[in-house]
Short mmCIF file of C-alpha atoms in Angstrom, two decimals:
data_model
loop_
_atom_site.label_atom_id
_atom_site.label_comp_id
_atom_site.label_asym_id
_atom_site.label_seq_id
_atom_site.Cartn_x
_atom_site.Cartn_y
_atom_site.Cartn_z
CA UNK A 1 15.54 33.18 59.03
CA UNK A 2 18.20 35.40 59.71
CA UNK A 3 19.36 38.08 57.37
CA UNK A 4 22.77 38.77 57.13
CA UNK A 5 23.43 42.23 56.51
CA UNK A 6 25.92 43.83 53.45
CA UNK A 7 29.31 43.56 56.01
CA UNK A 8 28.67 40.35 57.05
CA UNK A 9 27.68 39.06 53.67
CA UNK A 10 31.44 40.57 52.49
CA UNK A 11 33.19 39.26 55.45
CA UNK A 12 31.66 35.62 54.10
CA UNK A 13 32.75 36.28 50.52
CA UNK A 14 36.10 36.91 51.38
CA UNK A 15 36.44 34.44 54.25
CA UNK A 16 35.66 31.85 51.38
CA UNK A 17 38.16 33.34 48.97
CA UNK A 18 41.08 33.63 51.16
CA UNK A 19 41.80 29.79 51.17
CA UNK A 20 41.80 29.67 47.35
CA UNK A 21 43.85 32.95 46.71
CA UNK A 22 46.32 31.33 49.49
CA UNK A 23 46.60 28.24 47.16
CA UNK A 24 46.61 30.29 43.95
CA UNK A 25 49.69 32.29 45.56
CA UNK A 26 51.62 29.05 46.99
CA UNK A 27 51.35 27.44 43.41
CA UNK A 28 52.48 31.18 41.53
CA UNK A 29 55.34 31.20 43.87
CA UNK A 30 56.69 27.76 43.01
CA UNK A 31 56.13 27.90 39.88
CA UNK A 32 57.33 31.81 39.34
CA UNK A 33 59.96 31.78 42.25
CA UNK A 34 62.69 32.80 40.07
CA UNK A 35 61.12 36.19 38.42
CA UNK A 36 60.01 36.56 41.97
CA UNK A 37 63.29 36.29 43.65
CA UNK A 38 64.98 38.22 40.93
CA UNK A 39 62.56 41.14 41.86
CA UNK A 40 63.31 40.86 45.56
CA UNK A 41 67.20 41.30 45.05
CA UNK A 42 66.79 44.11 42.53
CA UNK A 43 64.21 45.96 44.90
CA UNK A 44 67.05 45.60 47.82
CA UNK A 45 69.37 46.54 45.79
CA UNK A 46 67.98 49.42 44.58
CA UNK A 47 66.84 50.48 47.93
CA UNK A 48 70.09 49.54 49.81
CA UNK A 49 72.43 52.02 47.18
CA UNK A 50 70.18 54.57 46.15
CA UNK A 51 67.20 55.04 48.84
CA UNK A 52 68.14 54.22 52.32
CA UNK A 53 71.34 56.25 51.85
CA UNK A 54 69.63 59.09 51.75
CA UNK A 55 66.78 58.93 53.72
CA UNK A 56 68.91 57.45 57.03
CA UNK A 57 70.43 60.54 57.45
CA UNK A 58 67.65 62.65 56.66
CA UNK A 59 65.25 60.48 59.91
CA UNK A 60 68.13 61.87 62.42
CA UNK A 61 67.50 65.13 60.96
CA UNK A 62 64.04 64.98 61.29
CA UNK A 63 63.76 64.32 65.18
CA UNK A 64 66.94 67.46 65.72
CA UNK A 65 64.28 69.53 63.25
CA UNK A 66 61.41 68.92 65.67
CA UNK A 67 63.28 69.82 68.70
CA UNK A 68 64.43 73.33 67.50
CA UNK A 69 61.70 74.25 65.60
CA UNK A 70 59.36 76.25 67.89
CA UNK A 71 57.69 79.58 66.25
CA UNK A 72 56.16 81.79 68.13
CA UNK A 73 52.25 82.10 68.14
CA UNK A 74 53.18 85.50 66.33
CA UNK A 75 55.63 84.93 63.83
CA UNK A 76 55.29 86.20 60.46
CA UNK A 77 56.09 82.37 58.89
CA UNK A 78 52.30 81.00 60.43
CA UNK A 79 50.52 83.29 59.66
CA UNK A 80 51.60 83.09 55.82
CA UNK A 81 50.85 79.49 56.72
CA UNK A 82 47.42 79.93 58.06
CA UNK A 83 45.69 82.18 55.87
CA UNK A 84 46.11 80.06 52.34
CA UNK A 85 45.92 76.44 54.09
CA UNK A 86 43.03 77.88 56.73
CA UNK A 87 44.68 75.36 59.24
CA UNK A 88 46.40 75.30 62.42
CA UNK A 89 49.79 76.61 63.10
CA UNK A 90 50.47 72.71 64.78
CA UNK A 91 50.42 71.40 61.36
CA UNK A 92 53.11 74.22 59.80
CA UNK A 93 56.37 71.93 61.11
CA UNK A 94 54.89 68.62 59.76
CA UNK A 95 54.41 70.39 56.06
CA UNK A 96 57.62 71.53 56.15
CA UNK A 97 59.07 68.28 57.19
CA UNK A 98 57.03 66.40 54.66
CA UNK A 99 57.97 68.85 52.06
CA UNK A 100 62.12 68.34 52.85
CA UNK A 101 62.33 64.82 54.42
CA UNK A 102 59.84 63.18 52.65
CA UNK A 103 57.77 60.12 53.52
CA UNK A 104 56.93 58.35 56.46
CA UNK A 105 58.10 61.30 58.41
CA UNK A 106 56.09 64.15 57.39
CA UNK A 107 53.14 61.68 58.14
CA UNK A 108 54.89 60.49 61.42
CA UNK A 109 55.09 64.21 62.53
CA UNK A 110 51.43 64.88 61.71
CA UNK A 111 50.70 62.10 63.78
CA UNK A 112 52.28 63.54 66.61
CA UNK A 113 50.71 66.67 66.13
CA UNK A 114 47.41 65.44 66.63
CA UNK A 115 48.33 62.97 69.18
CA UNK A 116 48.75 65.81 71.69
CA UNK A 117 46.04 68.07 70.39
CA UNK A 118 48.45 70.29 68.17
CA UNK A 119 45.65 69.56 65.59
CA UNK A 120 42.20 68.20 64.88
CA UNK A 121 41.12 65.54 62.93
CA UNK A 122 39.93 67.19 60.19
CA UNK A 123 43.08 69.11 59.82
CA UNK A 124 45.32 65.43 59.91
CA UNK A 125 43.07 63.98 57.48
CA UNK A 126 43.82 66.86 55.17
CA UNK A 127 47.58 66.71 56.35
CA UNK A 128 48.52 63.05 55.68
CA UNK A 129 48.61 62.88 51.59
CA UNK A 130 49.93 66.23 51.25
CA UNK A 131 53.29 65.74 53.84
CA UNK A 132 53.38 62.16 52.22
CA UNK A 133 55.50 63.02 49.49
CA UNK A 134 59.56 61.85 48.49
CA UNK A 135 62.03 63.91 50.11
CA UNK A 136 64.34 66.22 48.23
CA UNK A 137 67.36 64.01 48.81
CA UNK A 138 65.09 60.86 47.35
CA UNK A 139 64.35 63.01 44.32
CA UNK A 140 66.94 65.46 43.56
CA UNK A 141 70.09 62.90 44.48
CA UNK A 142 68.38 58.99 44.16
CA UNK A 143 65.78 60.26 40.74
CA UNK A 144 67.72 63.08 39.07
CA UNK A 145 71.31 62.31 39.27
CA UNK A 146 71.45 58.62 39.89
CA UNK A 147 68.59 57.42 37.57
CA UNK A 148 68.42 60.45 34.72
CA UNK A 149 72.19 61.82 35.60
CA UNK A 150 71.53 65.64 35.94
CA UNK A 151 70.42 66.76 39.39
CA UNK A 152 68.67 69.72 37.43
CA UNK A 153 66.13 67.24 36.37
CA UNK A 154 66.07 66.41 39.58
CA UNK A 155 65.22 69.98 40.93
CA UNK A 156 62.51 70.00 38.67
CA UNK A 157 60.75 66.77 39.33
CA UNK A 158 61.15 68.23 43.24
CA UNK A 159 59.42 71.36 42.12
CA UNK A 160 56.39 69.27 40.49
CA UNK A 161 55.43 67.55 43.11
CA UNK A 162 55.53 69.74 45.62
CA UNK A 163 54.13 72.71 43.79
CA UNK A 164 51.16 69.97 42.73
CA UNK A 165 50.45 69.04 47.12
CA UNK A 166 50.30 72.84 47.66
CA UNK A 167 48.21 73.62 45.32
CA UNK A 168 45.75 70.71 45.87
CA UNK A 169 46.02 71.80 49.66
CA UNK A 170 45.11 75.04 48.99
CA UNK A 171 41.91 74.19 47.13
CA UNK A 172 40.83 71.28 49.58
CA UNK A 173 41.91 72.73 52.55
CA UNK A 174 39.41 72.11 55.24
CA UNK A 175 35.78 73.94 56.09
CA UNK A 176 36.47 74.97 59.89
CA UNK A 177 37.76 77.47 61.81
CA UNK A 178 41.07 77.78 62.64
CA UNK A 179 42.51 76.24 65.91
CA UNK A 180 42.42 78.11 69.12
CA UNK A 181 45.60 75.66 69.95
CA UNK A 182 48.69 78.24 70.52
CA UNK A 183 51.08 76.06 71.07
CA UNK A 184 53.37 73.19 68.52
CA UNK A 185 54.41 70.12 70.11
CA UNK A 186 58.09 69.42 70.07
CA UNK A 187 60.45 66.71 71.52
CA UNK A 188 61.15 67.91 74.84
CA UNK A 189 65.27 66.94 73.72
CA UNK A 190 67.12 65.25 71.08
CA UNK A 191 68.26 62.19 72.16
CA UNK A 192 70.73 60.64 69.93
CA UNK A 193 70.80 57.30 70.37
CA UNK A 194 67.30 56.79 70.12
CA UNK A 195 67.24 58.86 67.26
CA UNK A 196 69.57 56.56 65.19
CA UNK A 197 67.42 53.14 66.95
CA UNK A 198 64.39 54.66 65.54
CA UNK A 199 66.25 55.36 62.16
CA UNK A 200 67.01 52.14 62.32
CA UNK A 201 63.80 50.18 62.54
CA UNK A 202 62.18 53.11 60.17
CA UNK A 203 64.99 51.93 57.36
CA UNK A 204 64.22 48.44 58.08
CA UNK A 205 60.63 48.89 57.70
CA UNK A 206 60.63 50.99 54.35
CA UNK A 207 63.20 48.17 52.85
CA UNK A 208 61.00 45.46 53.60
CA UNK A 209 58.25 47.34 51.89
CA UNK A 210 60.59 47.79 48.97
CA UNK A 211 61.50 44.34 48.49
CA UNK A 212 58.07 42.96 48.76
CA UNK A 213 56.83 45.02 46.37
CA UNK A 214 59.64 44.81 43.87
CA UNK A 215 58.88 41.43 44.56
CA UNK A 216 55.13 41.78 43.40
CA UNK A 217 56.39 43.34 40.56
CA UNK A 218 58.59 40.42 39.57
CA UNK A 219 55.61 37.68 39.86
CA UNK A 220 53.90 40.24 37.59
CA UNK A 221 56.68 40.40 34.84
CA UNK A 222 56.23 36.40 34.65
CA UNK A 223 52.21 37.56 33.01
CA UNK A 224 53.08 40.62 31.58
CA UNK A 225 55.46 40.78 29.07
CA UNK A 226 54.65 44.72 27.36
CA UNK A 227 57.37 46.77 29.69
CA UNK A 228 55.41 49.91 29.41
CA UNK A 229 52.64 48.14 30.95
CA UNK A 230 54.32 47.28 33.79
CA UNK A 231 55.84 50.17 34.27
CA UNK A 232 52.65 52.08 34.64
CA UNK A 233 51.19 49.21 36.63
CA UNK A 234 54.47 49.40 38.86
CA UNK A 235 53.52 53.74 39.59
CA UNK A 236 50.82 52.44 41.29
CA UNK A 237 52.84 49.75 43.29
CA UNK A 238 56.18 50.58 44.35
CA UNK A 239 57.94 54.29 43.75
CA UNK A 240 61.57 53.33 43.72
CA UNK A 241 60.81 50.25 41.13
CA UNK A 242 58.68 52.95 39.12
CA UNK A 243 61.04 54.87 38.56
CA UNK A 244 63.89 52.96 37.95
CA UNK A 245 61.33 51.54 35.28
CA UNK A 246 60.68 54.75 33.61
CA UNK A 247 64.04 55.89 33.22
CA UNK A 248 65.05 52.64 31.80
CA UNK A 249 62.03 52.49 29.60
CA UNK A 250 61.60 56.08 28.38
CA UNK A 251 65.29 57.00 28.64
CA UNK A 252 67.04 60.22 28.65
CA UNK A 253 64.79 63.14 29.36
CA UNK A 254 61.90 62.80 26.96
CA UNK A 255 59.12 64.64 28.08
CA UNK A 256 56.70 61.80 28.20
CA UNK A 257 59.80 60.30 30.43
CA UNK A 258 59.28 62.97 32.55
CA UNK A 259 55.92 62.78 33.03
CA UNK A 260 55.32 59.37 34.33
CA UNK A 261 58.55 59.80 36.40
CA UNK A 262 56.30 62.51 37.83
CA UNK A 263 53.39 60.79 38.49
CA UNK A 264 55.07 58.35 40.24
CA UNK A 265 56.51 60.45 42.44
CA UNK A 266 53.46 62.44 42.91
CA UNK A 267 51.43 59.14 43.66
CA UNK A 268 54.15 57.91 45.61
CA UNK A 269 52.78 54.06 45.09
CA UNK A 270 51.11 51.67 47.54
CA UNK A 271 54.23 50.71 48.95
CA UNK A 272 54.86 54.27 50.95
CA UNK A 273 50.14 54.41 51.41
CA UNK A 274 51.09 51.58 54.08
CA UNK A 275 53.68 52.85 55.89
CA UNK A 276 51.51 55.67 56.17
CA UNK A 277 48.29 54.12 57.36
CA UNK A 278 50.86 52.05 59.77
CA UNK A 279 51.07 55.58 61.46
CA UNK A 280 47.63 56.88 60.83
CA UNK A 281 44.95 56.33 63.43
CA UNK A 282 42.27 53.84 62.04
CA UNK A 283 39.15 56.44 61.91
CA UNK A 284 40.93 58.60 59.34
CA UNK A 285 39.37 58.25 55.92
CA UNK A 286 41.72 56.39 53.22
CA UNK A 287 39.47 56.82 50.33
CA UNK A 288 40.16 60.93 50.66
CA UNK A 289 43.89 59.98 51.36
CA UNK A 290 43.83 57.78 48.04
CA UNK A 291 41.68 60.24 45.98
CA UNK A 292 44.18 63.28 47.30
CA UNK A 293 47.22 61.52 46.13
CA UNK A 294 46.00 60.38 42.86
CA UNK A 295 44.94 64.52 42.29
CA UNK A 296 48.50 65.30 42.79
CA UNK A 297 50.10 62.59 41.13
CA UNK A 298 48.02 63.61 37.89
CA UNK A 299 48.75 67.29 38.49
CA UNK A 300 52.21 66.67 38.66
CA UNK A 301 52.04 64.67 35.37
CA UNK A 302 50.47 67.64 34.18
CA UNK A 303 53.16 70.30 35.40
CA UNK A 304 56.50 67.71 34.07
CA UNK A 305 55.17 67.33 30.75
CA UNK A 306 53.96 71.03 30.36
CA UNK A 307 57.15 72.96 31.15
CA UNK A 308 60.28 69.96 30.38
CA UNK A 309 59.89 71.36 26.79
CA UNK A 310 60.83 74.66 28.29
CA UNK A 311 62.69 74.05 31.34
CA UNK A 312 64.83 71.00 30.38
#
């Protein structure tokens, strides 16, 4: 008698499960196809006039960044970077482009890093949740002034999250010695028009993560008719949807508003975790990932609702 062990006994669950959940879906979807359809448009909408705006331009920049950012193994700038972070000076241009471009690229840039030996493993596994935040364009121009009106909101909101991923990547930062590597890696040129091509397909590939989760979110309206619910099920899901929701829901600039705006934001949702695993090698840990980005999603909660009575 053979005994299967725990993976193999999992791999038979769910290869028994998939060809009911694929005719629970098919029937959902004819039978919902409207709520779903109505979330698809609204997710492309929203992401065609509010998001890809301003992250296109802000992909270009990102490449011309890499190419003229080159510290020396001296400067002033890593070594403020190395001593609180107690990581390499190969992962200093990837935080900085996560912190001002925002998702996939600080992730994509990590990536690189460690592709040629810029950093270890350890050190990317830290990296990815931290860079994997929305850009200040996404926040201070798409959040603050197009959903709440005020870009100062928007500033703020900025300031939350990022203030939460260095924090958290100060007190996790990793148990080894710093890297002997003394060198970053760089594009060797900018190249244009395979800048905008890879703009392009990087657009195209965030939209359709958009719209299928927008989508989700409209087969989920068709069950769940308590908006609040949904909205906090739709943090976890899709960003752009999330907030959208919260502003809509909360209104104005409410504290509480604020706060789940935040956490949203500091989460960043399920739709931008895959298009950073699409980057990140397979032996990387996504539990840590996942458990990192929930910390700063809650401590950004934490920070919006503690200072909008003061600040806003």
């Amino acid at each position: 008698m053979t005994v299967m062990t725990h993976s193999e006994r999992k791999r038979r669950i769910l290869n028994n499960a998939l060809p009911i959940i694929c005719v629970l879906l098919t029937i959902l979807m004819l039978l919902f196809g409207e709520d779903m359809k109505a979330g698809f448009i609204g997710g492309a909408r929203l992401a065609l006039l509010k998001i890809l705006p301003t992250l296109f331009p802000f992909f270009i920049l990102a490449d011309l960044w890499s190419t003229v950012f080159e510290p020396s193994s001296s400067s002033k700038e890593l070594h403020f970077f190395e001593k609180p972070f107690g990581v390499s000076k190969g992962a200093l241009s990837a935080f900085l482009i996560g912190m001002v471009c925002g998702f996939p690229l600080g992730v994509r840039s990590a990536v690189k890093q460690y592709e040629y030996e810029g950093i270890g493993q350890k050190e990317l596994e830290w990296l990815c949740p931290l860079v994997n935040n929305p850009s200040a364009a996404f926040v201070i121009s798409g959040i603050g002034a197009g959903l709440y009106g005020s870009i100062s909101v928007g500033v703020y909101l900025y300031l939350s999250v990022i203030f939460s991923a260095v924090l958290i990547g100060i007190f996790s930062r990793p148990s080894l010695k710093i890297s002997e590597k003394t060198h970053v890696i760089t594009r060797q040129s900018f190249n244009l028009t395979s800048s905008i091509r890879s703009a392009g397909m990087s657009s195209l590939a965030i939209l359709s993560y958009i719209v299928f989760f927008s989508a989700l979110i409209g087969l989920l309206r068709s069950f769940i008719k308590n908006e609040l619910l949904l909205t906090v099920i739709s943090c976890f899901l899709e960003i752009s949807s999330a907030c959208s929701m919260t502003a809509f829901q909360f209104g104005g600039t409410e504290p509480l508003s604020l706060a789940v705006c935040a956490f949203a934001l500091g989460f960043s949702g399920f739709s931008v975790h895959l298009q950073a695993f699409s980057f990140m090698p397979s032996s990387l840990s996504k539990k840590r990932y996942l458990f990192t980005k929930l910390l700063i999603g809650i401590l950004s909660t934490l920070i919006a609702f503690s200072f909008s009575f003061i600040v806003i």
